[in-house]
Every structure is written in C-alpha cells, then in structure tokens.
C-alpha positions as protocol buffer text, in pm:
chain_id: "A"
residue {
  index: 1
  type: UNK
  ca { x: 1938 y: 467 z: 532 }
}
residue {
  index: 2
  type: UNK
  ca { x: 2100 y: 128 z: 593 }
}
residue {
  index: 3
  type: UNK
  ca { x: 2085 y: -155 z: 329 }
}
residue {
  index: 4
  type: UNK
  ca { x: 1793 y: -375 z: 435 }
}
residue {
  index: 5
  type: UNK
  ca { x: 1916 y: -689 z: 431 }
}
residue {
  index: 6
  type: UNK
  ca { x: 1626 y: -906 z: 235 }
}
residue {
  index: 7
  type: UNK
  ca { x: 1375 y: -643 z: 92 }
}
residue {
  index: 8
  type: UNK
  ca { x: 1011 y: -737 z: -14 }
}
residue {
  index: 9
  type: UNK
  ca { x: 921 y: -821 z: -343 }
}
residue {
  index: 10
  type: UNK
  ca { x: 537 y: -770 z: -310 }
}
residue {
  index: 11
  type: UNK
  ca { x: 421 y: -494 z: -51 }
}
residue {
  index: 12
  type: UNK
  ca { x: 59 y: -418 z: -34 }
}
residue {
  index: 13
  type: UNK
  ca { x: -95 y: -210 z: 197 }
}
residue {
  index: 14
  type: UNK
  ca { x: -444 y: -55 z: 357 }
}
residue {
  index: 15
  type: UNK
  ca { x: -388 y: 244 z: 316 }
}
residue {
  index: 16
  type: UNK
  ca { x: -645 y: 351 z: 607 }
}
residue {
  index: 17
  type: UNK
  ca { x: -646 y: 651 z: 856 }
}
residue {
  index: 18
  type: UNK
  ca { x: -750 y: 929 z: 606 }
}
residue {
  index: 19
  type: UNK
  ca { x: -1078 y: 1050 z: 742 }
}
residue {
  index: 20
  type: UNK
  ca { x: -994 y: 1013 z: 1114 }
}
residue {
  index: 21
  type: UNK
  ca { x: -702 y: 1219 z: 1050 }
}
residue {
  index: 22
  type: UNK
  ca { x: -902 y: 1531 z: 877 }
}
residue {
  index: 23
  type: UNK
  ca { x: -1101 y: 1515 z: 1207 }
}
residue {
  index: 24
  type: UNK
  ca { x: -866 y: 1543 z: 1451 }
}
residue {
  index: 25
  type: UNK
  ca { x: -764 y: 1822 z: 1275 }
}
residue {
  index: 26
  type: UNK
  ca { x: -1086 y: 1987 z: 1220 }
}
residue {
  index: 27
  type: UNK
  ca { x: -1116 y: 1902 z: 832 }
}
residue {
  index: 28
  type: UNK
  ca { x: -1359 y: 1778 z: 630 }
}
residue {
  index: 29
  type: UNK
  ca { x: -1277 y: 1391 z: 564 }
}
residue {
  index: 30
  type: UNK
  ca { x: -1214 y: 1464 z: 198 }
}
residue {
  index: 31
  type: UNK
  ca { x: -890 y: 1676 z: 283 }
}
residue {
  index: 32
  type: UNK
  ca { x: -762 y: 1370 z: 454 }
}
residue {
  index: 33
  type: UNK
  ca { x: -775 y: 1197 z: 147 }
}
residue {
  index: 34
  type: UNK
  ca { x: -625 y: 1476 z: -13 }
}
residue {
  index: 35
  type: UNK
  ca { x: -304 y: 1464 z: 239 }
}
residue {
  index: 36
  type: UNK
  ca { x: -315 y: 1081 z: 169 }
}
residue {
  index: 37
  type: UNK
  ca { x: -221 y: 1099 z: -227 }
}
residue {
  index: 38
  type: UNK
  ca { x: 78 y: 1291 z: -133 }
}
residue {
  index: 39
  type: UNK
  ca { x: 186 y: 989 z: 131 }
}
residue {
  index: 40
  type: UNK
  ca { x: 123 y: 763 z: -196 }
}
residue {
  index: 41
  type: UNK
  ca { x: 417 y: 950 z: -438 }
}
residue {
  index: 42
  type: UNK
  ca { x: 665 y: 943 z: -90 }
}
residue {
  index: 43
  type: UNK
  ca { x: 605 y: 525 z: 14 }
}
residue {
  index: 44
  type: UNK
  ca { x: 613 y: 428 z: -416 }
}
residue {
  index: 45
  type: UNK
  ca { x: 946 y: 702 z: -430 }
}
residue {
  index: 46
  type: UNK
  ca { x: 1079 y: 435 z: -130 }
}
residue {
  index: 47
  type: UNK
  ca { x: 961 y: 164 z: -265 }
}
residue {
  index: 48
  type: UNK
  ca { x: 1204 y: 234 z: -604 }
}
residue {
  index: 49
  type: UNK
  ca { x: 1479 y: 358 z: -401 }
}
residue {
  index: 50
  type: UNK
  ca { x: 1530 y: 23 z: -201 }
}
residue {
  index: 51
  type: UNK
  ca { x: 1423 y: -224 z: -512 }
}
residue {
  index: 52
  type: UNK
  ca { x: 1039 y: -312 z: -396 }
}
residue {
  index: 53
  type: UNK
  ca { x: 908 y: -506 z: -771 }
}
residue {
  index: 54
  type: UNK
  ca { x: 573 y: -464 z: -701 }
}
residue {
  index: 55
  type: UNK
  ca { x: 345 y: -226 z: -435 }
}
residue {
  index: 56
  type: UNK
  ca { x: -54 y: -276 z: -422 }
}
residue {
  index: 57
  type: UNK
  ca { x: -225 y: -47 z: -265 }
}
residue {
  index: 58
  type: UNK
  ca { x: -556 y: -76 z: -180 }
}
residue {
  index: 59
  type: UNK
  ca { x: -725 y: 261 z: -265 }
}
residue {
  index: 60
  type: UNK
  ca { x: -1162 y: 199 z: -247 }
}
residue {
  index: 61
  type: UNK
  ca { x: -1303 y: -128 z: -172 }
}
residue {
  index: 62
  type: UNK
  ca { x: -1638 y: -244 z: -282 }
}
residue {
  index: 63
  type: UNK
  ca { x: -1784 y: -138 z: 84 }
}
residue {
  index: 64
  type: UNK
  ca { x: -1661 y: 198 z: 41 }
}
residue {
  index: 65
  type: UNK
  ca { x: -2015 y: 322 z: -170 }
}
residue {
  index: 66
  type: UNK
  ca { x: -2173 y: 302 z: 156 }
}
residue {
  index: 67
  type: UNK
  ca { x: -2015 y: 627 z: 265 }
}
residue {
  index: 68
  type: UNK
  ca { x: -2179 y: 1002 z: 192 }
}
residue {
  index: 69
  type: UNK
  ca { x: -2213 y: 1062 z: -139 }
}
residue {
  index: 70
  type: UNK
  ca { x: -1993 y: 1389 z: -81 }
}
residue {
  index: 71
  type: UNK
  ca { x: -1694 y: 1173 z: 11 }
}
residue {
  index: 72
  type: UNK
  ca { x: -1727 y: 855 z: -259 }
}
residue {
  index: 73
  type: UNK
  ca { x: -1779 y: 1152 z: -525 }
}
residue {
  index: 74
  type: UNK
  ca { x: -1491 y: 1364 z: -389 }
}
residue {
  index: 75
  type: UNK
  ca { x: -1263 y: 1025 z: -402 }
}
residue {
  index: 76
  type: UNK
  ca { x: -1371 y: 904 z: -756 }
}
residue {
  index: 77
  type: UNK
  ca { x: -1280 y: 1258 z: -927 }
}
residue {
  index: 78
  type: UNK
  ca { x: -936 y: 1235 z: -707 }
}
residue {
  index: 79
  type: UNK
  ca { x: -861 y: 945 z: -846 }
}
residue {
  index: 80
  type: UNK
  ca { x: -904 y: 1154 z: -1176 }
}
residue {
  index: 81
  type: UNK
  ca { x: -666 y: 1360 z: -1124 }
}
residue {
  index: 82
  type: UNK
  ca { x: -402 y: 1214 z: -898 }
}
residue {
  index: 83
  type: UNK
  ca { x: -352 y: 931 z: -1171 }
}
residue {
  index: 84
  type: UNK
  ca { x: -325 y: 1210 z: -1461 }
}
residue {
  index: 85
  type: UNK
  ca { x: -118 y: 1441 z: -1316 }
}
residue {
  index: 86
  type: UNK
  ca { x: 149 y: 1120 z: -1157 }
}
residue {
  index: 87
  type: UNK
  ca { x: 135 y: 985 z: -1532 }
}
residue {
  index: 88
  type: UNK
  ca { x: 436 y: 1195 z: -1668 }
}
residue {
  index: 89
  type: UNK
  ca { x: 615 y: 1119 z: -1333 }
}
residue {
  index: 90
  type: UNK
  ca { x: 583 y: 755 z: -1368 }
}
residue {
  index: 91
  type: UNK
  ca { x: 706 y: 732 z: -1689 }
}
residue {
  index: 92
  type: UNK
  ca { x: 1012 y: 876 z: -1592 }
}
residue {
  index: 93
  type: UNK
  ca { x: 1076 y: 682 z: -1295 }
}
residue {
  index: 94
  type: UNK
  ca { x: 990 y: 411 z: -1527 }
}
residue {
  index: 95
  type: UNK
  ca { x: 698 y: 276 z: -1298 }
}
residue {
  index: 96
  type: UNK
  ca { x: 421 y: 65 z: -1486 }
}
residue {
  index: 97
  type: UNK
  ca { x: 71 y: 137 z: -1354 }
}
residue {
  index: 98
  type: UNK
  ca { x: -199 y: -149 z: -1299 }
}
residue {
  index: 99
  type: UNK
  ca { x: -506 y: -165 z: -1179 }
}
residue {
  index: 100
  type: UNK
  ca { x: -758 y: -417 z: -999 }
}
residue {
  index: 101
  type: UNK
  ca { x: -1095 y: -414 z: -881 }
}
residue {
  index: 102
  type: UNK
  ca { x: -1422 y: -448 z: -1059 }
}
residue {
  index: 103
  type: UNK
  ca { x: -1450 y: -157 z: -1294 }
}
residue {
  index: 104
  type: UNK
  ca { x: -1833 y: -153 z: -1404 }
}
residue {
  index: 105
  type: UNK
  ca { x: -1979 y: 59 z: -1145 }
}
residue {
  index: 106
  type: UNK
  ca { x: -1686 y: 297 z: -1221 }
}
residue {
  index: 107
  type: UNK
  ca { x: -1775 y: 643 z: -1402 }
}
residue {
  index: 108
  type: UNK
  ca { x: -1669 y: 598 z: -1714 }
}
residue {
  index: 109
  type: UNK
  ca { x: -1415 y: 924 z: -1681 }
}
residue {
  index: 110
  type: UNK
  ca { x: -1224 y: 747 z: -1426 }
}
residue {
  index: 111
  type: UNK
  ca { x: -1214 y: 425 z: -1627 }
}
residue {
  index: 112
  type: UNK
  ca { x: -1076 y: 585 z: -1877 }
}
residue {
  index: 113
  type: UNK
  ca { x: -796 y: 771 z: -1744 }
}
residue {
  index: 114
  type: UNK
  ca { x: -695 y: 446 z: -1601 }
}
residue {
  index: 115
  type: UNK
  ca { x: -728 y: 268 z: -1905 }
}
residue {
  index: 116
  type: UNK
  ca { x: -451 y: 562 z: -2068 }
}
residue {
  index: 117
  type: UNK
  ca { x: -225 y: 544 z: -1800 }
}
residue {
  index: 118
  type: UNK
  ca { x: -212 y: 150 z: -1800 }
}
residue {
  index: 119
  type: UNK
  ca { x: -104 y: 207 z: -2158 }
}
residue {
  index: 120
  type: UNK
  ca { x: 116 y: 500 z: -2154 }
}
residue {
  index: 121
  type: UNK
  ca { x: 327 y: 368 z: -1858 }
}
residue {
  index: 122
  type: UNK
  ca { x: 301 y: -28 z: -1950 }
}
residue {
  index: 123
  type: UNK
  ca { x: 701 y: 8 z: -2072 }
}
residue {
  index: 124
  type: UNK
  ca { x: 818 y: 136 z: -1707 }
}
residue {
  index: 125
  type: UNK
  ca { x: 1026 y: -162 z: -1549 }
}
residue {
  index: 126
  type: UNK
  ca { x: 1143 y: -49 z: -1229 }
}
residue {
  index: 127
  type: UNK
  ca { x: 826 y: -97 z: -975 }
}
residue {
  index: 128
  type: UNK
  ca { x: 460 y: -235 z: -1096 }
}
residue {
  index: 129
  type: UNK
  ca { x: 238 y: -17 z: -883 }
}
residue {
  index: 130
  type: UNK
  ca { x: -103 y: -177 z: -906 }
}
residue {
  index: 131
  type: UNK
  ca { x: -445 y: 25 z: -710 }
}
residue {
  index: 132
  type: UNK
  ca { x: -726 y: -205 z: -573 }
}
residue {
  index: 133
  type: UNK
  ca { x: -1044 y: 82 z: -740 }
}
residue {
  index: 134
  type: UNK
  ca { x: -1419 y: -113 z: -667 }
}
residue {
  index: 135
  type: UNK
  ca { x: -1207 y: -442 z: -458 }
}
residue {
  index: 136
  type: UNK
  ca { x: -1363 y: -659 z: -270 }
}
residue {
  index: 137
  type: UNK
  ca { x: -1186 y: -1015 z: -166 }
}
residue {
  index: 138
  type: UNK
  ca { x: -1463 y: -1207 z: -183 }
}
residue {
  index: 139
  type: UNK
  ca { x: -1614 y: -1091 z: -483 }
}
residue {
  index: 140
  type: UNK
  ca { x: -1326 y: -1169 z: -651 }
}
residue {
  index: 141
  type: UNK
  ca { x: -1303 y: -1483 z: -562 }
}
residue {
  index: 142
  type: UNK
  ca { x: -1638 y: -1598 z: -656 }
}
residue {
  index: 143
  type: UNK
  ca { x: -1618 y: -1404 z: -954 }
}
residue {
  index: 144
  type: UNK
  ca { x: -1270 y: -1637 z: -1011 }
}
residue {
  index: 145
  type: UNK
  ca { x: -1482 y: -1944 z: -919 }
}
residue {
  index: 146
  type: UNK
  ca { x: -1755 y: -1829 z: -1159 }
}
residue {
  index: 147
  type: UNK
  ca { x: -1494 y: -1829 z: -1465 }
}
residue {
  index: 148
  type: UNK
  ca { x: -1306 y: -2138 z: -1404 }
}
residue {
  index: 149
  type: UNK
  ca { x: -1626 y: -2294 z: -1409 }
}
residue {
  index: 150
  type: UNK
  ca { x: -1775 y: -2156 z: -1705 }
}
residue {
  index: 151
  type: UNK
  ca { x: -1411 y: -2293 z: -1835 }
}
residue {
  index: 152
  type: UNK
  ca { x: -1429 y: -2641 z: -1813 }
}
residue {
  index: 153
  type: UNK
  ca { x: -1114 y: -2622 z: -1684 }
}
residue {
  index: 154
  type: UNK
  ca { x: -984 y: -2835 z: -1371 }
}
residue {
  index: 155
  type: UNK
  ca { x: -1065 y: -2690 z: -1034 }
}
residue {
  index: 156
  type: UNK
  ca { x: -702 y: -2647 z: -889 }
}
residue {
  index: 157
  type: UNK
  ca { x: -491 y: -2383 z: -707 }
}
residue {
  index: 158
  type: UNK
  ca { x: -248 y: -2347 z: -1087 }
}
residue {
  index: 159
  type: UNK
  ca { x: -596 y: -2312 z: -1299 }
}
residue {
  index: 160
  type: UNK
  ca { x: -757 y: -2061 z: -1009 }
}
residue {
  index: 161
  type: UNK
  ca { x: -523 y: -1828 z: -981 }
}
residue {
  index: 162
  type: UNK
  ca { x: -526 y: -1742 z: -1350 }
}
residue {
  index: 163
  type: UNK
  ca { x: -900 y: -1644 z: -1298 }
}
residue {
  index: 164
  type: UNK
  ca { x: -813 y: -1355 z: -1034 }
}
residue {
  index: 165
  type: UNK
  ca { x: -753 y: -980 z: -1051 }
}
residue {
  index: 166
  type: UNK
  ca { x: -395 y: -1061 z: -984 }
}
residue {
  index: 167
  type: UNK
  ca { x: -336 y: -1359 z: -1253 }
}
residue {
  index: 168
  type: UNK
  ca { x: -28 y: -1127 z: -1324 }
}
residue {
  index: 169
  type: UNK
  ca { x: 128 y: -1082 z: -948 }
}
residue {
  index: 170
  type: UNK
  ca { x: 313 y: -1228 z: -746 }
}
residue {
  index: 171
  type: UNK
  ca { x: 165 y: -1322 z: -373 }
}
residue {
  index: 172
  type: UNK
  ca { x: 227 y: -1005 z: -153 }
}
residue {
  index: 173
  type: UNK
  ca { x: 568 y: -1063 z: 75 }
}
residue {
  index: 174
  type: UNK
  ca { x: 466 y: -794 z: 320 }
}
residue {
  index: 175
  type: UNK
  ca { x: 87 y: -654 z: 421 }
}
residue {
  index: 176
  type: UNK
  ca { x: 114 y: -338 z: 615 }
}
residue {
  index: 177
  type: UNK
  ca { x: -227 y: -144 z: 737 }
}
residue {
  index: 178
  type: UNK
  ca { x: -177 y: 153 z: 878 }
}
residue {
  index: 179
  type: UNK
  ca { x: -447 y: 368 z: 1161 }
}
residue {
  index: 180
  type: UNK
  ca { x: -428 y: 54 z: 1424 }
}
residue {
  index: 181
  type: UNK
  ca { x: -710 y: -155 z: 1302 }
}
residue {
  index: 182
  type: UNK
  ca { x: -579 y: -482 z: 1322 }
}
residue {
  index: 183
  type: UNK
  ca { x: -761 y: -653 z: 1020 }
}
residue {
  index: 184
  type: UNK
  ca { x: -765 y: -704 z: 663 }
}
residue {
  index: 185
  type: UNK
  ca { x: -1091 y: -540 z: 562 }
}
residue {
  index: 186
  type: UNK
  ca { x: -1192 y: -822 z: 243 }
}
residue {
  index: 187
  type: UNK
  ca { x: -826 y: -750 z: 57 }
}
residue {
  index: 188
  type: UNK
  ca { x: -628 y: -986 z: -97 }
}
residue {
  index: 189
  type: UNK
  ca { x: -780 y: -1261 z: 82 }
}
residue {
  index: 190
  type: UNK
  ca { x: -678 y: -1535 z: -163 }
}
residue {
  index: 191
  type: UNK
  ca { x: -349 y: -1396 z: -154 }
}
residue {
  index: 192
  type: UNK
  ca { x: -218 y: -1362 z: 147 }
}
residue {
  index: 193
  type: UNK
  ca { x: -224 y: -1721 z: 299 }
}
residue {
  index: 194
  type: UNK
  ca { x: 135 y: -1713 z: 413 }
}
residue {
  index: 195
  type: UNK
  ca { x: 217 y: -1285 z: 351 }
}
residue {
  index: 196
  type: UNK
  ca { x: 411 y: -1146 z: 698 }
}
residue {
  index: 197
  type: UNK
  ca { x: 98 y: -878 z: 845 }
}
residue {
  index: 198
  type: UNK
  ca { x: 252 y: -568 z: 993 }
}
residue {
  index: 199
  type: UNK
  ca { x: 7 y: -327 z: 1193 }
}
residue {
  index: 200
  type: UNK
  ca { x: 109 y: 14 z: 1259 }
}
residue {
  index: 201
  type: UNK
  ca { x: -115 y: 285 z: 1476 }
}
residue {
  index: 202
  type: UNK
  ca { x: -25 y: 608 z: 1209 }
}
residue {
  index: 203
  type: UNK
  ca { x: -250 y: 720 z: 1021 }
}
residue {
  index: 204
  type: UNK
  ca { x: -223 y: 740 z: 667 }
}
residue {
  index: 205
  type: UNK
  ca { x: -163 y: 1108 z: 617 }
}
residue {
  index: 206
  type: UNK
  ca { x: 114 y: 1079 z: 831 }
}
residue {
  index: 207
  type: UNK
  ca { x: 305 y: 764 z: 688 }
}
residue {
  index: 208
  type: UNK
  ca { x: 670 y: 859 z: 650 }
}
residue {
  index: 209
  type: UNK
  ca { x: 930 y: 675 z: 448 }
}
residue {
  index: 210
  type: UNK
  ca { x: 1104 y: 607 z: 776 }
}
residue {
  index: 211
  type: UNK
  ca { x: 902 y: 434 z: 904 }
}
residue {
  index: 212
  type: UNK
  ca { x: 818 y: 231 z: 582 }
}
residue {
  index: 213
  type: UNK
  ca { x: 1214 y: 190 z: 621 }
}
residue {
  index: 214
  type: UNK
  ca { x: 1191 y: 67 z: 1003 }
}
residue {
  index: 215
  type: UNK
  ca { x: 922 y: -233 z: 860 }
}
residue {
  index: 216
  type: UNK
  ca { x: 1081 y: -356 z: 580 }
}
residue {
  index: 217
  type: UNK
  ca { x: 1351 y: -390 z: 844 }
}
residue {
  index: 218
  type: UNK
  ca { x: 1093 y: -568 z: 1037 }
}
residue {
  index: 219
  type: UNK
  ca { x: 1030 y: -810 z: 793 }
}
residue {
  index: 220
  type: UNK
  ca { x: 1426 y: -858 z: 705 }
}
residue {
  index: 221
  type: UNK
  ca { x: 1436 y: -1018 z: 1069 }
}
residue {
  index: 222
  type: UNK
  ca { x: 1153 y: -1255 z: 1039 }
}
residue {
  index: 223
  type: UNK
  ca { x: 1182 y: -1611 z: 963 }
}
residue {
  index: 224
  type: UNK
  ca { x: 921 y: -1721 z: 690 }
}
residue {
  index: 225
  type: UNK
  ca { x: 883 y: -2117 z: 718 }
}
residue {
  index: 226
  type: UNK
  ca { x: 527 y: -2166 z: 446 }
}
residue {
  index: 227
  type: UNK
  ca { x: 412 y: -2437 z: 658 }
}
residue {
  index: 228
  type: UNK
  ca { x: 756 y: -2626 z: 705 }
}
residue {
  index: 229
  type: UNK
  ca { x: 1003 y: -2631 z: 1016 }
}
C-alpha cells in the first residue's frame, strides 16, 4: 500500500449491509452479522496500520429494537462475545475500547462486559475504538440539552459539547456508510457538521481493507474549507 498522503484522524462509519447480505446468500440475517464482526477486526487492523487515532463505529442504534426479537437477541449476546474474545487482542495492539450509546435498556450481561473491557484496555494508546450500543442522534442531543440545563451552565457550543456521548472525541474527519444508502440514519448528528461523507454500494460483510485504503485516499484529495474560501 502507498503512504496516504493526509490520513484521518476520526473515521466513523455505518456499518450497514449485514442482513441484505445473509439473504442474497440464502442465510438467516443473523449470519450476516456474524460475517460482519470479522470485517470489524480487518478495517480497526487498517485503521492501526496507517495511524487512524480514533474509529467509531456505529454497531445498534436506538431504532434497531424494532427488528424480530430473534435478530436484536442474536446481536446483543454477539456483542457478548465478540467484545470478550477481541479483549486480549486489543490489549496487545494496544487499542483502548469506548463505548457510546444509552446503556439502560442494555441487559445487564452486556453492560458489563463492556464496562471490563473499557477498563482492562483503557492503557492501549495506539487507536481509541469507540461502538455506538442503544445510539440514537437525537436522543443524545436532547439528553445533552437536558443536562446543560439542569447545569446552570451557559448555553454555548464549548459548554454543549461536554454534555454529549462524545465529550471525549474529537469531530469525525471521515463518515463512510457502506450497502448504498445514501444517509446518515440519526448518527453523530451533532458531530458531523463539516465531516467529508463517503458512500460506498458494498455491503458490510464484504468491506475489504482495500477499499478502506482507496477512501482514505479519497479523502487525502479533498479540499476541506469549514465554511471559509
């Protein structure tokens, strides 16, 4: 791979394209999620290897309960075990996990296990890989608009952002959504205001790290202005 020339800081991405894929292939839409965790460990490997800070990848929004309760239980219980078994993994690749989302409706397994993997990987320094579990844009942002009242504080963009799930982020760089929707489904909505939106038609399942490559190269090209000439 060539040296991309100005890499991201902050990638996020919809990670979408999961259940579609299963049925093309004649699979249950939980085995598509299944493939999916595997595409995870490949893009956050990439993401170390050409000095990404921080990837956020949005994982099970606050719609997502309105689908069977086969699938949202299948999902939950992945979650279980995809974060336990990566835990010795990101430690030595010196990753630090995070999480964001509301965590209440959450089975209290799952909260857990994120709760001891936030702790035993909080040294890694390499790549902050933070999932969106229970997100929703919106909520969060009235939620935010809920505590800075409640504050006293001054209502300002400096105060606000210390009131979201991502108080400790930077702004995503880079938004990629992969399966050829072209929107941004209620994530990050606070957030991205000036992030560069890339839209690709592959499905999750089949995300390479070449092509991950080809967009960052994307993004090298463009010309980010924030509002100016």
């Amino acid at each position: 791979m060539d040296k991309i020339s100005s890499v991201p800081k902050h990638v996020a991405i919809i990670m979408d394209g999961n259940g579609r894929w299963a049925v093309e292939k004649g699979l249950k839409r939980i085995e598509g999620h299944r493939a999916g965790v595997k595409v995870v460990k490949k893009i956050v490997e990439a993401s170390v290897e050409v000095g990404v800070k921080y990837l956020t990848l949005y994982a099970f929004s606050t719609e997502n309960w309105k689908r069977s309760t086969e699938e949202v239980s299948f999902l939950l219980n992945l979650f279980v075990d995809a974060i336990q078994n990566y835990i010795p993994e990101l430690k030595e690749n010196s990753i630090k996990l995070n999480f964001i989302g509301d965590f209440s409706p959450l089975p209290m397994p799952l909260r857990k296990t994120m709760e001891y993997a936030i702790k035993e990987t909080e040294s890694g320094s390499k790549l902050v890989l933070t999932i969106a579990i229970n997100y929703g844009g919106r909520h969060e942002i009235v939620e935010a608009c809920k505590k800075i009242c409640k504050s006293g504080e001054d209502i300002n963009e400096t105060n606000f952002l210390k009131y979201l799930y991502t108080f400790n982020l930077p702004d995503p760089d880079l938004l990629i959504r992969t399966s050829g929707e072209m929107r941004i489904s209620n994530f990050l909505l606070f957030q991205i205001a000036y992030t560069e939106l890339y839209f690709t038609k592959t499905l999750w399942p089949d995300f390479t790290k070449e092509e991950f490559f080809k967009i960052l190269e994307d993004f090298s090209r463009r010309e980010r202005r924030f509002g100016g000439v």
